[in-house]
Amino acid sequence: DGGITQSPKYLFRKEGQNVTLSCEQNLNHDAMYWYRQDPGQGLRLIYYSQIVNDFQKGDIAEGYSVSREKKESFPLTVTSAQKNPTAFYLCASSSPGTGPNTEAFFGQGTRLTVV
Amino acid sequence: GESVGLHLPTLSVQEGDNSIINCAYSNSASDYFIWYKQESGKGPQFIIDIRSNMDKRQGQRVTVLLNKTVKHLSLQIAATQPGDSAVYFCAENRGRGGSNYKLTFGKGTLLTVNP
């Protein structure tokens, strides 16, 4: 089945550690996105990529890094510079190349907890 | 502050009643809007979308209304069922499509359906 796969579902990080969240899609979508969701809050955009080898900062990029070496993959690294990383992280993809108004499809999320 | 916000953070309805979830947006240049449903611990799922050149769109049991004059969006769910219990988010596309596609989300409304 086509879709977006995030892994792991749960992730625990020690203080000062970098961790990488995986996001893979087989929808042949050009654009991919990372959002952060805190309890009782909406989704805030961390980074997005419209095409391979290119990405842009979102609204809360500090303390995060990404890469887009392959169309299918958009991993997110939460660095030690991110002071409050505990949150639910959502990856999404869309295909704006097929038209300006297409929805984003989401993965099932990774819940990151700092221990 | 948030560009996309909701009037009611929580909504409780009886099974079989109709539900109305509201959303306000502030960017008059936004040209595409989406409603998502998010169940606990899962990623958001697409419900329905609407373009700015429309004021109403209907799906199965759902209707989205767009009032550009007052920058207001609503989601109507007919004959609400227990399975409709979730958090509902509205999202706007602030870009002009194509390479500027970027969704901004509101904080969400928690809908609880009582049997």
mmCIF file of C-alpha atoms in Angstrom, chain A residues 9 31 33 35 37 40-45 48 50 57-59 88 90 94 96-97 99-109 111, chain B residues 2 31-32 34 36 38 40-46 49 51-52 87 89 93-94 96-108:
data_model
loop_
_atom_site.group_PDB
_atom_site.id
_atom_site.type_symbol
_atom_site.label_atom_id
_atom_site.label_comp_id
_atom_site.label_asym_id
_atom_site.label_seq_id
_atom_site.Cartn_x
_atom_site.Cartn_y
_atom_site.Cartn_z
ATOM 1 C CA LYS A 9 6.730 5.072 16.934
ATOM 2 C CA ALA A 31 7.206 17.766 -1.166
ATOM 3 C CA TYR A 33 7.244 18.267 5.732
ATOM 4 C CA TYR A 35 5.626 19.193 12.057
ATOM 5 C CA GLN A 37 2.725 18.834 17.976
ATOM 6 C CA GLY A 40 -3.434 20.483 23.225
ATOM 7 C CA GLN A 41 -1.712 22.394 20.440
ATOM 8 C CA GLY A 42 -1.846 22.557 16.708
ATOM 9 C CA LEU A 43 0.891 21.524 14.335
ATOM 10 C CA ARG A 44 3.911 23.769 13.924
ATOM 11 C CA LEU A 45 6.107 23.506 10.867
ATOM 12 C CA TYR A 48 9.871 21.405 4.577
ATOM 13 C CA GLN A 50 9.765 20.908 -2.090
ATOM 14 C CA LYS A 57 13.156 26.305 7.476
ATOM 15 C CA GLY A 58 9.675 26.396 8.878
ATOM 16 C CA ASP A 59 8.461 28.363 11.872
ATOM 17 C CA PHE A 88 4.813 14.305 18.943
ATOM 18 C CA LEU A 90 4.548 14.270 12.329
ATOM 19 C CA SER A 94 2.201 16.276 -0.835
ATOM 20 C CA PRO A 96 2.052 20.306 -5.377
ATOM 21 C CA GLY A 97 3.455 19.611 -8.803
ATOM 22 C CA GLY A 99 -1.689 21.404 -8.944
ATOM 23 C CA PRO A 100 -1.681 24.145 -6.343
ATOM 24 C CA ASN A 101 -4.306 22.695 -4.092
ATOM 25 C CA THR A 102 -3.517 19.232 -2.909
ATOM 26 C CA GLU A 103 -3.727 18.008 0.614
ATOM 27 C CA ALA A 104 -0.813 16.728 2.648
ATOM 28 C CA PHE A 105 -0.794 13.080 3.723
ATOM 29 C CA PHE A 106 0.521 12.344 7.191
ATOM 30 C CA GLY A 107 2.436 9.528 8.801
ATOM 31 C CA GLN A 108 1.391 8.068 12.143
ATOM 32 C CA GLY A 109 3.890 10.083 14.125
ATOM 33 C CA ARG A 111 6.525 10.371 20.088
ATOM 34 C CA GLU B 2 -1.655 31.915 15.273
ATOM 35 C CA ASP B 31 -6.366 30.221 -1.292
ATOM 36 C CA TYR B 32 -6.862 26.689 -0.088
ATOM 37 C CA ILE B 34 -8.359 21.743 4.537
ATOM 38 C CA TYR B 36 -8.208 17.205 9.144
ATOM 39 C CA GLN B 38 -6.827 13.420 14.307
ATOM 40 C CA SER B 40 -5.496 10.065 19.740
ATOM 41 C CA GLY B 41 -1.911 9.022 19.053
ATOM 42 C CA LYS B 42 -2.340 9.047 15.283
ATOM 43 C CA GLY B 43 -1.502 11.331 12.403
ATOM 44 C CA PRO B 44 -4.112 13.704 10.947
ATOM 45 C CA GLN B 45 -6.408 12.346 8.266
ATOM 46 C CA PHE B 46 -7.791 14.416 5.428
ATOM 47 C CA ASP B 49 -10.903 20.676 1.350
ATOM 48 C CA ARG B 51 -10.619 26.411 -2.601
ATOM 49 C CA SER B 52 -11.053 30.121 -2.133
ATOM 50 C CA VAL B 87 -9.554 16.539 17.340
ATOM 51 C CA PHE B 89 -7.927 20.916 12.669
ATOM 52 C CA ASN B 93 -2.325 27.171 2.425
ATOM 53 C CA ARG B 94 -0.602 30.513 2.619
ATOM 54 C CA ARG B 96 0.220 30.548 -3.994
ATOM 55 C CA GLY B 97 0.504 26.921 -4.881
ATOM 56 C CA GLY B 98 3.334 24.985 -6.454
ATOM 57 C CA SER B 99 6.651 25.711 -4.793
ATOM 58 C CA ASN B 100 5.072 27.892 -2.139
ATOM 59 C CA TYR B 101 2.771 25.222 -0.813
ATOM 60 C CA LYS B 102 2.915 25.329 2.965
ATOM 61 C CA LEU B 103 0.094 24.494 5.338
ATOM 62 C CA THR B 104 -0.519 26.422 8.551
ATOM 63 C CA PHE B 105 -2.655 24.695 11.193
ATOM 64 C CA GLY B 106 -4.958 25.966 13.885
ATOM 65 C CA LYS B 107 -4.906 24.628 17.442
ATOM 66 C CA GLY B 108 -7.768 22.185 16.933
#
